[in-house]
Coordinates of C-alpha atoms in Angstrom, one line a residue:
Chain A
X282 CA 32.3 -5.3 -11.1
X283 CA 35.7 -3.9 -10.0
X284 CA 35.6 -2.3 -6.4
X285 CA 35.6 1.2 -7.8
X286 CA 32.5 0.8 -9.6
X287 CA 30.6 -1.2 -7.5
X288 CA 31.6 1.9 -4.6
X289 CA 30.3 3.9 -7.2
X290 CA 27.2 1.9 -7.8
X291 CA 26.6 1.8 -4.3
X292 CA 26.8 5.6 -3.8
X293 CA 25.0 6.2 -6.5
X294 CA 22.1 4.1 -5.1
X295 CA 22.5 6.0 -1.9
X296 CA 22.0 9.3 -3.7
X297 CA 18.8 8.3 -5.3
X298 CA 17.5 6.9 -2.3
X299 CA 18.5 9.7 0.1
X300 CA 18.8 12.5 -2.0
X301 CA 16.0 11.6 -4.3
X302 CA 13.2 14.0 -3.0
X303 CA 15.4 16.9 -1.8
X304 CA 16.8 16.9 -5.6
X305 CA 13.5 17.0 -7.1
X306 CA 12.4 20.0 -5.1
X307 CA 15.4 22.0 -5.7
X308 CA 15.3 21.3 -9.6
X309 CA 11.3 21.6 -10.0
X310 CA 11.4 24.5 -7.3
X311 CA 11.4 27.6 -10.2
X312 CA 9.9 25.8 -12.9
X313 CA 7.3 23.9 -11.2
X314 CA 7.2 21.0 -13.8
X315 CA 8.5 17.6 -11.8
X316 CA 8.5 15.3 -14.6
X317 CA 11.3 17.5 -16.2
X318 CA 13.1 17.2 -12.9
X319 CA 13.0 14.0 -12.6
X320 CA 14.2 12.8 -16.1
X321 CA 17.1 15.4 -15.5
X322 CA 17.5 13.8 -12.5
X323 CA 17.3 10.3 -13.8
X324 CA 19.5 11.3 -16.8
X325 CA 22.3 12.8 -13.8
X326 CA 22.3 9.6 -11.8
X327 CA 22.8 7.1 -15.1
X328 CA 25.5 9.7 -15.3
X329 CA 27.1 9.6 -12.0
X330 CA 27.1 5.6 -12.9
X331 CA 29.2 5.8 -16.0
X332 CA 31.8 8.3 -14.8
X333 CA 32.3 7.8 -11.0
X334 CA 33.4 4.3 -11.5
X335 CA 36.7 6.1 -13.4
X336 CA 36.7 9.6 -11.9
X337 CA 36.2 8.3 -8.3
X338 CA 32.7 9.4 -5.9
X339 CA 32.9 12.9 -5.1
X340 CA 33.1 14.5 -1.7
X341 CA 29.6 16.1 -2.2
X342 CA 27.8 13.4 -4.8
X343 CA 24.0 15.2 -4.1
X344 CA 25.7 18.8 -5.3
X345 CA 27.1 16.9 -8.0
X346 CA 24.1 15.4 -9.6
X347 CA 22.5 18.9 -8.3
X348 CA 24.6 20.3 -11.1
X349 CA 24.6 17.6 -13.9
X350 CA 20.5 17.7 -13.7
X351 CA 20.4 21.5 -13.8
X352 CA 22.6 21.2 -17.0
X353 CA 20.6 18.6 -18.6
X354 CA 17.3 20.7 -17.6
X355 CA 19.2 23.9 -19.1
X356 CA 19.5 22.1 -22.1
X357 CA 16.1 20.5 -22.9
X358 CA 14.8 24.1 -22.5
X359 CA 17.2 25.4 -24.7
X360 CA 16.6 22.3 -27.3
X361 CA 12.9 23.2 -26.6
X362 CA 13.8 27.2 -27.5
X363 CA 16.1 27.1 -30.4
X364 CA 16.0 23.6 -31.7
X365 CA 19.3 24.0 -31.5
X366 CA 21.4 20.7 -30.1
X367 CA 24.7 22.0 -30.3
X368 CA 26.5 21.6 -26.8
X369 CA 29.5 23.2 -25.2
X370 CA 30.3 19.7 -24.3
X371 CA 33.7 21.0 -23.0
X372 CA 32.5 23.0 -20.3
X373 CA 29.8 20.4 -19.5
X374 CA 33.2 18.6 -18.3
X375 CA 34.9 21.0 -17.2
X376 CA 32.0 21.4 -15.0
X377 CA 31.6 17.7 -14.0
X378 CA 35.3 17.6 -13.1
X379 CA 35.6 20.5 -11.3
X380 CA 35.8 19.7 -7.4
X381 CA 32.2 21.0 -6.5
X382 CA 31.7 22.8 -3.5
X383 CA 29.7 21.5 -1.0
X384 CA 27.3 24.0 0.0
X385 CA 25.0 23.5 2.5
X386 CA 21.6 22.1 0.2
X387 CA 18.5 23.7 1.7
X388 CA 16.0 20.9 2.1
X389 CA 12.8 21.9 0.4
X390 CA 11.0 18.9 0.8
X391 CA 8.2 20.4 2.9
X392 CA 7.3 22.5 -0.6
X393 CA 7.4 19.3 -2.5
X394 CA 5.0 17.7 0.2
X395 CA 2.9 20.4 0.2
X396 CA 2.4 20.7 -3.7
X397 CA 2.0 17.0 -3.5
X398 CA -1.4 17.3 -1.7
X399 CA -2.3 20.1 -2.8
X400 CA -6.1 20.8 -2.7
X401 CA -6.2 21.2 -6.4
X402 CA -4.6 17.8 -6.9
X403 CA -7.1 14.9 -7.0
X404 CA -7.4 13.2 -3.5
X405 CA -6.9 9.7 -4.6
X406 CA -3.7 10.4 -6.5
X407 CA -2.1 12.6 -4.0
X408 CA -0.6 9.7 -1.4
X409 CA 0.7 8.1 -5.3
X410 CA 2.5 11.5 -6.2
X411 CA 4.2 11.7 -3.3
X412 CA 5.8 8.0 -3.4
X413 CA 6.9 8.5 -7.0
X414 CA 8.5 12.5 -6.6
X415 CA 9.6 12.3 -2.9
X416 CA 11.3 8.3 -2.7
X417 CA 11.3 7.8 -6.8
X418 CA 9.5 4.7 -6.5
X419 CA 8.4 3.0 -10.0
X420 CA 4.5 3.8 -11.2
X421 CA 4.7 -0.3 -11.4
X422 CA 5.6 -0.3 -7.3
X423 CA 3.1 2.4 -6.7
X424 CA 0.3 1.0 -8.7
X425 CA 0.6 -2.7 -7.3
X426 CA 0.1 -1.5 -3.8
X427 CA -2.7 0.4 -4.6
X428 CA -4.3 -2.6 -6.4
X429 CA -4.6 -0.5 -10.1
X430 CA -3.0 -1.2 -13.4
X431 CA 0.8 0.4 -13.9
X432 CA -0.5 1.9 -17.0
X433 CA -3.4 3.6 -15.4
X434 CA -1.2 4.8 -12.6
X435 CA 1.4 6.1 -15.0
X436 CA -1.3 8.2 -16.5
X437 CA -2.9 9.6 -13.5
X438 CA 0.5 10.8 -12.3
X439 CA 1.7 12.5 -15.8
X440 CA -1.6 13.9 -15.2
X441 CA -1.3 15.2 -11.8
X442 CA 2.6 16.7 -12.6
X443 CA 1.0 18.2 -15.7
X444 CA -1.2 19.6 -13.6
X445 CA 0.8 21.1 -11.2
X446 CA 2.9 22.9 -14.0
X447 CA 0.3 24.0 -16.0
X448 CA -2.0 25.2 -13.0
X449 CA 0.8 27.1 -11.3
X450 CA 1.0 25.3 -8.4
X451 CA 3.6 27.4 -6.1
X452 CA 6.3 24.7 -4.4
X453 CA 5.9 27.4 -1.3
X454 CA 5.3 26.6 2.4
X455 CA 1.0 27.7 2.8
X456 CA 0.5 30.9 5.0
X457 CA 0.2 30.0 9.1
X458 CA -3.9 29.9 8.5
X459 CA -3.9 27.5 5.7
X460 CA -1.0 25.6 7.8
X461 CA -3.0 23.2 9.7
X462 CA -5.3 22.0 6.5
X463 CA -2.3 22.0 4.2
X464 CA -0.2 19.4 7.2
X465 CA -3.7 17.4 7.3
X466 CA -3.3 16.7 4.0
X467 CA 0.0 15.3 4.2
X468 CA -0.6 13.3 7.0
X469 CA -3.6 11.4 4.9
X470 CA -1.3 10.7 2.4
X471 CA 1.0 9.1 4.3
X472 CA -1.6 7.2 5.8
X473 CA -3.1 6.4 2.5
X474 CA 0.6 5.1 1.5
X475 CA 0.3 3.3 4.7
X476 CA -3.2 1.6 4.0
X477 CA -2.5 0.7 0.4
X478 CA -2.6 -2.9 -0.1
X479 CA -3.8 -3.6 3.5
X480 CA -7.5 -4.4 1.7
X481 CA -9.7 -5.5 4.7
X482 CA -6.8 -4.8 7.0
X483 CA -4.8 -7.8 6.0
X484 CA -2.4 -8.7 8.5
X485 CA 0.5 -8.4 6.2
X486 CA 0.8 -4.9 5.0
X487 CA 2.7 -4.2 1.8
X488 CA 5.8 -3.0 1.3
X489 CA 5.3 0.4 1.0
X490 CA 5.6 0.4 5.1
X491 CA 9.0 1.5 4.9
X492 CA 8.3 4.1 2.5
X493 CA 5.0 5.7 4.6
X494 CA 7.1 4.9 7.8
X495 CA 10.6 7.3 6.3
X496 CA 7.7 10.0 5.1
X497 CA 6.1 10.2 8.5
X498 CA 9.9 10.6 10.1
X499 CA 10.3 13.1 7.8
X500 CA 7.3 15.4 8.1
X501 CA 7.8 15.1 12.2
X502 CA 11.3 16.4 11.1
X503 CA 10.0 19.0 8.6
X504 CA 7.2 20.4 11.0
X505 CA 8.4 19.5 14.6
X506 CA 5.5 21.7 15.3
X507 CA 2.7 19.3 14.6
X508 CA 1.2 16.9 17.3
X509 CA -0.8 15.2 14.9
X510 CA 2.5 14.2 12.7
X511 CA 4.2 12.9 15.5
X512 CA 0.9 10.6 16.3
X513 CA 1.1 9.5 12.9
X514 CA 4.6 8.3 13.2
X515 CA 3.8 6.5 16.6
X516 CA 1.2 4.8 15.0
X517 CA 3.0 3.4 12.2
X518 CA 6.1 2.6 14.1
X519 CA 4.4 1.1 16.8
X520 CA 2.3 -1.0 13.8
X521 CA 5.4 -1.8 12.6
X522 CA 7.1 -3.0 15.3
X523 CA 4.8 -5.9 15.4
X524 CA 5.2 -7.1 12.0
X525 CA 7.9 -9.9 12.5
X526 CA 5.4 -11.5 15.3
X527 CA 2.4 -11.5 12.8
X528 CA 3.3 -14.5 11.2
X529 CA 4.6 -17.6 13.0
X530 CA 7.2 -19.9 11.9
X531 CA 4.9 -22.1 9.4
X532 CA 3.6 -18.4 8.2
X533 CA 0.6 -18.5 9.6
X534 CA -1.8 -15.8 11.3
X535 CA -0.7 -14.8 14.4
X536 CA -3.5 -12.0 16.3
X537 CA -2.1 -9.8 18.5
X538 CA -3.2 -11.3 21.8
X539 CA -1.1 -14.6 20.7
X540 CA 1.9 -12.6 19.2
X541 CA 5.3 -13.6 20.8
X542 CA 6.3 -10.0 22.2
X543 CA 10.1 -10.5 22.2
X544 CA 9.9 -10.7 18.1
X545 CA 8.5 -7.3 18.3
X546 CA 11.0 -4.8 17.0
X547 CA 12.1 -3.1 20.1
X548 CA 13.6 -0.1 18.3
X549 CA 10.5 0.8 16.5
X550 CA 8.5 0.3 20.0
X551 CA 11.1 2.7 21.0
X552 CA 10.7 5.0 18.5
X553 CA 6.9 5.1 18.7
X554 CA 6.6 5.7 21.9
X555 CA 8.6 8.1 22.5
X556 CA 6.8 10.3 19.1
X557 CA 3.6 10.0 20.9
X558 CA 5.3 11.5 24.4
X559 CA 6.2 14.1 22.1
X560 CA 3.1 14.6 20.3
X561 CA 1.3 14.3 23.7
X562 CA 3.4 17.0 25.4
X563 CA 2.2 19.6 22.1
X564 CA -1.4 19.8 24.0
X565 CA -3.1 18.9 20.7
X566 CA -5.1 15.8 20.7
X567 CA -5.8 14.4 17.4
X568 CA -6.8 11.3 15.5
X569 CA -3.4 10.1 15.0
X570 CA -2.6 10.7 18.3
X571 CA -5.6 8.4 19.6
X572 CA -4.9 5.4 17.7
X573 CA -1.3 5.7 18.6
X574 CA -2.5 5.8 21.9
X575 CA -4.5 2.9 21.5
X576 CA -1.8 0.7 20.3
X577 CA 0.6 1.7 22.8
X578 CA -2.3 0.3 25.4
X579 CA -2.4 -2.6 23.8
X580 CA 1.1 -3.4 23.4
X581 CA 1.5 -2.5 27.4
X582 CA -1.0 -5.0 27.9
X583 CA 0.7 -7.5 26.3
X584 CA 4.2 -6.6 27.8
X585 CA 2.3 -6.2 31.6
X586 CA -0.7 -8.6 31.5
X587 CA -2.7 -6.1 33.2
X588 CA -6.2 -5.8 31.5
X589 CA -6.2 -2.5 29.9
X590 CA -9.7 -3.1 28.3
X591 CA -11.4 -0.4 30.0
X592 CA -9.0 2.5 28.8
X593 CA -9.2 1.3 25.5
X594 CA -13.1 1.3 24.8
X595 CA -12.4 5.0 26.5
X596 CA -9.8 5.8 23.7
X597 CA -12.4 4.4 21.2
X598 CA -15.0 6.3 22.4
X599 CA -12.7 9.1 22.3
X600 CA -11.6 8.4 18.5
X601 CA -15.0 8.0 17.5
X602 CA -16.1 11.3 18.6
X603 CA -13.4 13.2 16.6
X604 CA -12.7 10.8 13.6
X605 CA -15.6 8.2 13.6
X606 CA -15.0 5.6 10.9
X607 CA -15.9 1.7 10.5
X608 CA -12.8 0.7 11.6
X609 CA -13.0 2.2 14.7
X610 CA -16.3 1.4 15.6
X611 CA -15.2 -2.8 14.6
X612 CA -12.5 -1.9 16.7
X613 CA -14.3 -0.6 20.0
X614 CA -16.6 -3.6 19.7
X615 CA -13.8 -6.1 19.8
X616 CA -12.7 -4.4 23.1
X617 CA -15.9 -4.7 24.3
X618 CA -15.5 -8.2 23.6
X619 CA -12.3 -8.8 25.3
X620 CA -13.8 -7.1 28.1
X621 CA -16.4 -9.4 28.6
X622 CA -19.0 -7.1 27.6
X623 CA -20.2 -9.2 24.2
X624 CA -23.7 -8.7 24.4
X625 CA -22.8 -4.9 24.4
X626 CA -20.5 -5.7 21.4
X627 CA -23.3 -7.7 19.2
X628 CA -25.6 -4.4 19.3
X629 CA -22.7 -2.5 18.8
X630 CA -21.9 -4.4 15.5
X631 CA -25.7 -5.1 14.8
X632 CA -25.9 -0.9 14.1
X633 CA -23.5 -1.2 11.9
X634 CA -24.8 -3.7 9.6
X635 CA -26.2 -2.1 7.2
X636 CA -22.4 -0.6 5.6
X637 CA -20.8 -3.9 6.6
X638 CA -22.5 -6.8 4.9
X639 CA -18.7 -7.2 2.6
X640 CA -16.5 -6.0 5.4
X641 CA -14.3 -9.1 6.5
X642 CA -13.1 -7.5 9.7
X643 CA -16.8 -6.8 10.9
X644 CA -17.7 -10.6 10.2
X645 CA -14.9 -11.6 12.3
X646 CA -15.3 -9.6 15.3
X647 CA -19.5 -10.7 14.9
X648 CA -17.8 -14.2 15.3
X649 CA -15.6 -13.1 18.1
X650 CA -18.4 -11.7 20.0
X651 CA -21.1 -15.0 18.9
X652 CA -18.2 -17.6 20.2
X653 CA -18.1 -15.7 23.7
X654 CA -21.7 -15.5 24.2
X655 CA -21.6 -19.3 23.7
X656 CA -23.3 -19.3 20.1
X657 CA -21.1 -21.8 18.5
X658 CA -23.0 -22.4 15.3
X659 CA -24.0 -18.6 14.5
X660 CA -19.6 -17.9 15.6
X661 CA -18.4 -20.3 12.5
X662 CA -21.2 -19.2 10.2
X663 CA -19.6 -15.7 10.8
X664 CA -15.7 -16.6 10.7
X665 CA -16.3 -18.7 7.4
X666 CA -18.0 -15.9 6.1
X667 CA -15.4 -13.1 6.9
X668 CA -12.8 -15.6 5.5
X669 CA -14.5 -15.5 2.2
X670 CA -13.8 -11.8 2.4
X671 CA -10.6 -11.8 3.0
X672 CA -7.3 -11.1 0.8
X673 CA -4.7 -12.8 2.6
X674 CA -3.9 -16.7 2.8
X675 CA -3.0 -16.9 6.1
X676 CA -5.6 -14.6 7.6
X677 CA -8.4 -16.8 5.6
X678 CA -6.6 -19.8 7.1
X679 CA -7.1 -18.4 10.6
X680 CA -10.2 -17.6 10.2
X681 CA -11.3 -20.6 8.9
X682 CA -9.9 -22.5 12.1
X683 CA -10.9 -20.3 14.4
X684 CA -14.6 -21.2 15.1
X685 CA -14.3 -25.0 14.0
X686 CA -16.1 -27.8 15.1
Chain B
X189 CA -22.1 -3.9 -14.8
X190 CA -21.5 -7.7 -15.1
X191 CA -18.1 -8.9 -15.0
X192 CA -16.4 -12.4 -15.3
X193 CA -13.7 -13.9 -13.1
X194 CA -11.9 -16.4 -14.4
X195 CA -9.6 -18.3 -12.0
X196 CA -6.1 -19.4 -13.2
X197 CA -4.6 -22.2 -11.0
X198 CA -0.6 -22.9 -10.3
X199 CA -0.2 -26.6 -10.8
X200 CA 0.7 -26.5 -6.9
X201 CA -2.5 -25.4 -6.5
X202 CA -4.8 -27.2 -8.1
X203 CA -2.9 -30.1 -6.8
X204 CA -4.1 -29.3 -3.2
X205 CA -7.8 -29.8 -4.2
X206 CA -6.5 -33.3 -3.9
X207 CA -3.3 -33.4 -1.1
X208 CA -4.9 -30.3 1.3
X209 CA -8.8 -31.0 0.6
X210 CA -9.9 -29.7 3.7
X211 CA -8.3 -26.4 3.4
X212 CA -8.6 -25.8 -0.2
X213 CA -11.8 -26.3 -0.4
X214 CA -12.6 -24.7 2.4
X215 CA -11.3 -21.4 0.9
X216 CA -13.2 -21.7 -1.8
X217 CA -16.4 -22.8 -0.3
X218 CA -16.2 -19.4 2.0
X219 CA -14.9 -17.2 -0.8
X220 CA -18.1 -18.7 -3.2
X221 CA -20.3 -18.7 -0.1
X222 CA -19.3 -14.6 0.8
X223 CA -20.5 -13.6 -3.1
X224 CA -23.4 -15.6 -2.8
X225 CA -24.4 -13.8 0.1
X226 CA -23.6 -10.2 -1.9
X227 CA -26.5 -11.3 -4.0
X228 CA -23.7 -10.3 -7.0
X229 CA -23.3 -13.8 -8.6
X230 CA -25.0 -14.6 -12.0
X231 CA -23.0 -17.7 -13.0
X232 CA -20.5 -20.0 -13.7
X233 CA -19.0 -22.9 -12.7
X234 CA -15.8 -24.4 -11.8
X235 CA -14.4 -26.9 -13.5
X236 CA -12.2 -30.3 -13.4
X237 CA -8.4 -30.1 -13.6
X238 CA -7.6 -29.7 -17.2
X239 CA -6.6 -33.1 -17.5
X240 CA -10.0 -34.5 -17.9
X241 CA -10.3 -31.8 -20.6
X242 CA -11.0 -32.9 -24.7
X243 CA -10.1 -30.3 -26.9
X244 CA -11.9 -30.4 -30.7
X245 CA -11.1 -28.5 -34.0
X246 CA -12.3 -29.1 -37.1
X247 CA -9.9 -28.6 -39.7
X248 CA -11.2 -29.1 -43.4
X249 CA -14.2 -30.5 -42.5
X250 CA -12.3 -33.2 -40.2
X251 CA -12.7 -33.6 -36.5
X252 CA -9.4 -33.4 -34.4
X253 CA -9.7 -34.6 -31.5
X254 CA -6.8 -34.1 -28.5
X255 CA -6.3 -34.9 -24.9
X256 CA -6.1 -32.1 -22.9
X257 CA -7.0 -28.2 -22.7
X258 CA -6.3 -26.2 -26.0
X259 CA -3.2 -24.6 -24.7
X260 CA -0.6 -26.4 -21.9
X261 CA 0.1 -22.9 -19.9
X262 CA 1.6 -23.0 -16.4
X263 CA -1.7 -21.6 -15.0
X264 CA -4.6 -23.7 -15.9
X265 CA -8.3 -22.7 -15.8
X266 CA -9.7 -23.4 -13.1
X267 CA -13.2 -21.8 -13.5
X268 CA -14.7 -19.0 -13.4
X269 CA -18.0 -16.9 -12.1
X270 CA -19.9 -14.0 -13.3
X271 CA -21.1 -11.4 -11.4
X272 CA -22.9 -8.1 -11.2
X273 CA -21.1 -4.8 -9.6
X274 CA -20.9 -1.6 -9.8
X275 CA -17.7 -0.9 -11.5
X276 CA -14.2 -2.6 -12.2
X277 CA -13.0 -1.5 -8.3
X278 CA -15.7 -3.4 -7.3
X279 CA -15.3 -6.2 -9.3
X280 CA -11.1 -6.1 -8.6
X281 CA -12.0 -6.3 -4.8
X282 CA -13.9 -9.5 -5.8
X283 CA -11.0 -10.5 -7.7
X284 CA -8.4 -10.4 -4.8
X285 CA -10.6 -12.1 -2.5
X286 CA -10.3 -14.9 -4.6
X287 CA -8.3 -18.1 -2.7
X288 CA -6.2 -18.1 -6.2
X289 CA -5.0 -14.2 -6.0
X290 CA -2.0 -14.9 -5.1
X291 CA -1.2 -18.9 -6.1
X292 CA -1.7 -18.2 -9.7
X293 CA -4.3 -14.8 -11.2
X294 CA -7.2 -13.6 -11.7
X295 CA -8.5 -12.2 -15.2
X296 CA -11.5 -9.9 -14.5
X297 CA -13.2 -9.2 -17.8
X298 CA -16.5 -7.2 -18.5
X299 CA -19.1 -9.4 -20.2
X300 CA -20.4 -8.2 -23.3
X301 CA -24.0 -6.7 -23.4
X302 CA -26.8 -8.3 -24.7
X303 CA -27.6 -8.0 -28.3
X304 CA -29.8 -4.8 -29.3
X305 CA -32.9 -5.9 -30.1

């Protein structure tokens, strides 16, 4: 590849990965049908890759393609109307050439969120939509993260687009009383995006992190307004952060009270922390909020050595009381645990038995809790079991070594 | 609704059942031991490495008889369960539990129902 069109790949590339969402919303804005968008979107970026390579990168590539798409969605409706094909292929140059202005692009992302998760969109498919017309990711990408066939999750989101055409969904910011709902919405999504793949909270993630982690910075940038946003963001980045230490140099399981803090990612401890001092300082406590919280606790015990394992049973119980959930409940035991409190954590887990017989993470905190009240046997019966539940090599590894002889 | 797993094996893999017993088996013996426990298993077996396998065909009334498993793919058979879930999620979360879900596949098929009477 000569330099120019390898710079010209590479800005390209950029557009599509920056511009990608803020595109779509400006060319599905009117017409409300995003599938149309993005194949004239698609069709403006294979575009921009034959011609900038010879005509050079323009100064303002997103108002470029901006144009090129709104051409090529011009003239599938007018192929659509007329049947005719006939093109005034010189202006369409003309109009390429032409040194574009650079106006200011409004961003109307928030809209493209909010019609994304809209109520009349299907719950399941809603965190799927928004990877595909916000970031352009793949149906393939999407689909193995959320563990279902590409050619199902192709369907579902044709489906969901058509839907939002034909239905009349409006790309419009919701009025201030169906605000709060409409936010909530988007925050599950991302949280979905987020969870997908994780399975019984394998250690791992999957690579849609990035992806959930650049939504989340978005909506706190979008709606600087919402506490619970900004939570979210601190929870994921402070997640995040830990991801290099959760594997060791062999690739095995590493559990956070082992995890070498220095190969945390200090930026992203950075950055989460200071979203929940923001979101803290709003006055509106929320879910997100809490189990940002109660990551942050952990990772200052960890950095301090001071046991935090009081606070963070109060958090639980907090969490619990707003957003109560399995994982939270596994979670509040293990604390108990770690605060020497395991007979308290056994009955805790015991009442949860019932919904948990398949749950890996509940089997492994039962071992947790077994081992420390001296019950060797009854521990290892417990780890083998939760590693025949798990997804993840290295976890099930861990887990099968934990209890041993 | 009653499903089948059948576990495909990289080479790699099905060599640890010999150079990383302990853990291998291990694995397995957990993963077998957690659907046991579901009460959702209803069969199956695993099976040898496909070098112990005979394949037959008869061919104009003549036996042929070959070394080896009918077809020499680059994930071998490694066996296979059947068991009774609610729907294909279910049986997919099964599926990825599976020590082999991600050193070789999984191929999660719905049995067919018995004959009508």
């Amino acid at each position: 590849m000569t330099p120019a069109a390898s710079a010209a790949h590479r800005a390209a590339e950029a557009a599509a990965r920056t511009a990608y969402g803020r595109l779509v919303a400006l060319l599905a804005r009117d017409s409300r049908d995003l599938a149309a968008a993005e194949d004239a979107l698609a069709t403006a970026l294979a575009r921009a890759l034959a011609r900038w390579p010879d005509d050079g990168v323009p100064a303002n590539p997103d108002a470029w393609l901006l144009t090129v798409a709104r051409r090529e969605l011009g003239h599938r409706r007018a192929r659509a109307a007329t049947a005719l094909a006939a093109e005034p292929a010189l202006a369409l140059l003309d109009d390429e050439r032409a040194d574009t202005p650079a106006p200011d692009l409004p961003d109307e992302r928030l809209k493209l969120l909010f019609v994304c998760t809209h109520p009349a969109i299907t719950p399941r498919i809603q965190a799927p939509l928004m990877l595909q017309v916000v970031l352009g990711l793949d149906a393939a990408r999407i689909a193995a993260a959320f563990l279902v066939s590409p050619a199902a999750m192709g369907q579902a989101l044709v489906r969901a687009k058509a839907r939002i055409r034909d239905a009349g969904i409006a790309f419009a910011v919701p009025p201030p009383e169906q605000r709060p709902a409409r936010l909530a919405a988007i925050r599950t999504a991302i949280y979905a995006a987020y969870g997908a793949g994780w399975g019984d909270a394998a250690p791992t993630g999957n690579d849609l992190a990035a992806e959930a982690l650049f939504l989340a910075r978005l909506v706190t940038g979008l709606a600087p307004d919402d506490a619970e946003a900004a939570g979210l963001l601190a929870l994921i980045a402070l997640c995040e952060a830990r991801r290099p230490a959760r594997r060791d140099a062999h690739g095995a399981y590493v559990p956070l009270d082992r995890q070498d803090v220095r190969r945390w990612d200090r930026d992203l401890v950075r950055e989460g922390e200071a979203a929940l001092r923001r979101a803290a300082a709003m006055g509106q406590p929320g879910r997100f909020q809490l189990e940002a919280a109660i990551q942050s606790l952990h990772h200052q015990q960890r950095f301090t050595g001071a046991d935090l394992s009081l606070p963070l049973i109060g958090l639980y119980d907090r969490l619990l009381a707003i957003a109560p959930s399995i994982g939270a409940a596994i979670a509040r035991a293990a604390a108990l645990t770690a605060a020497g409190a395991a007979a308290a954590a056994l009955a805790a887990l015991d009442a949860l038995a019932e919904r948990c017989r398949d749950h890996q993470p509940w089997w492994a905190a039962r071992a947790d809790a077994l081992a420390a009240l001296g019950d060797g046997a009854a521990a290892r019966d417990a780890a083998v079991r939760a590693a025949g539940l798990s997804q993840d090599p290295a976890e099930r590894a861990f887990l099968l070594g934990r209890h041993a002889g | 609704m009653q499903y089948a797993l059948i576990y495909h094996e990289t080479a790699a893999e099905l060599a640890r059942r010999d150079n990383d017993t302990s853990a291998y088996w291990g694995a397995w013996d957990a993963y077998m031991g957690a659907m046991g426990a579901a009460g959702i298993m209803r069969g199956g077996a695993g099976l040898l490495p496909p070098t112990t396998a005979t394949t037959l065909r008869i061919a104009g009334g003549e036996w042929q008889v070959e070394d080896g498993p009918f077809a020499d793919t680059r994930e071998k058979l490694g066996g296979f369960v059947v068991i009774e879930v609610a729907d294909l999620d279910a049986a997919l979360a099964w599926a990825a539990r599976a020590p082999c879900a991600g050193a070789g596949s999984v191929e999660v098929r719905p049995t067919l129902p018995p004959p009508a009477a």
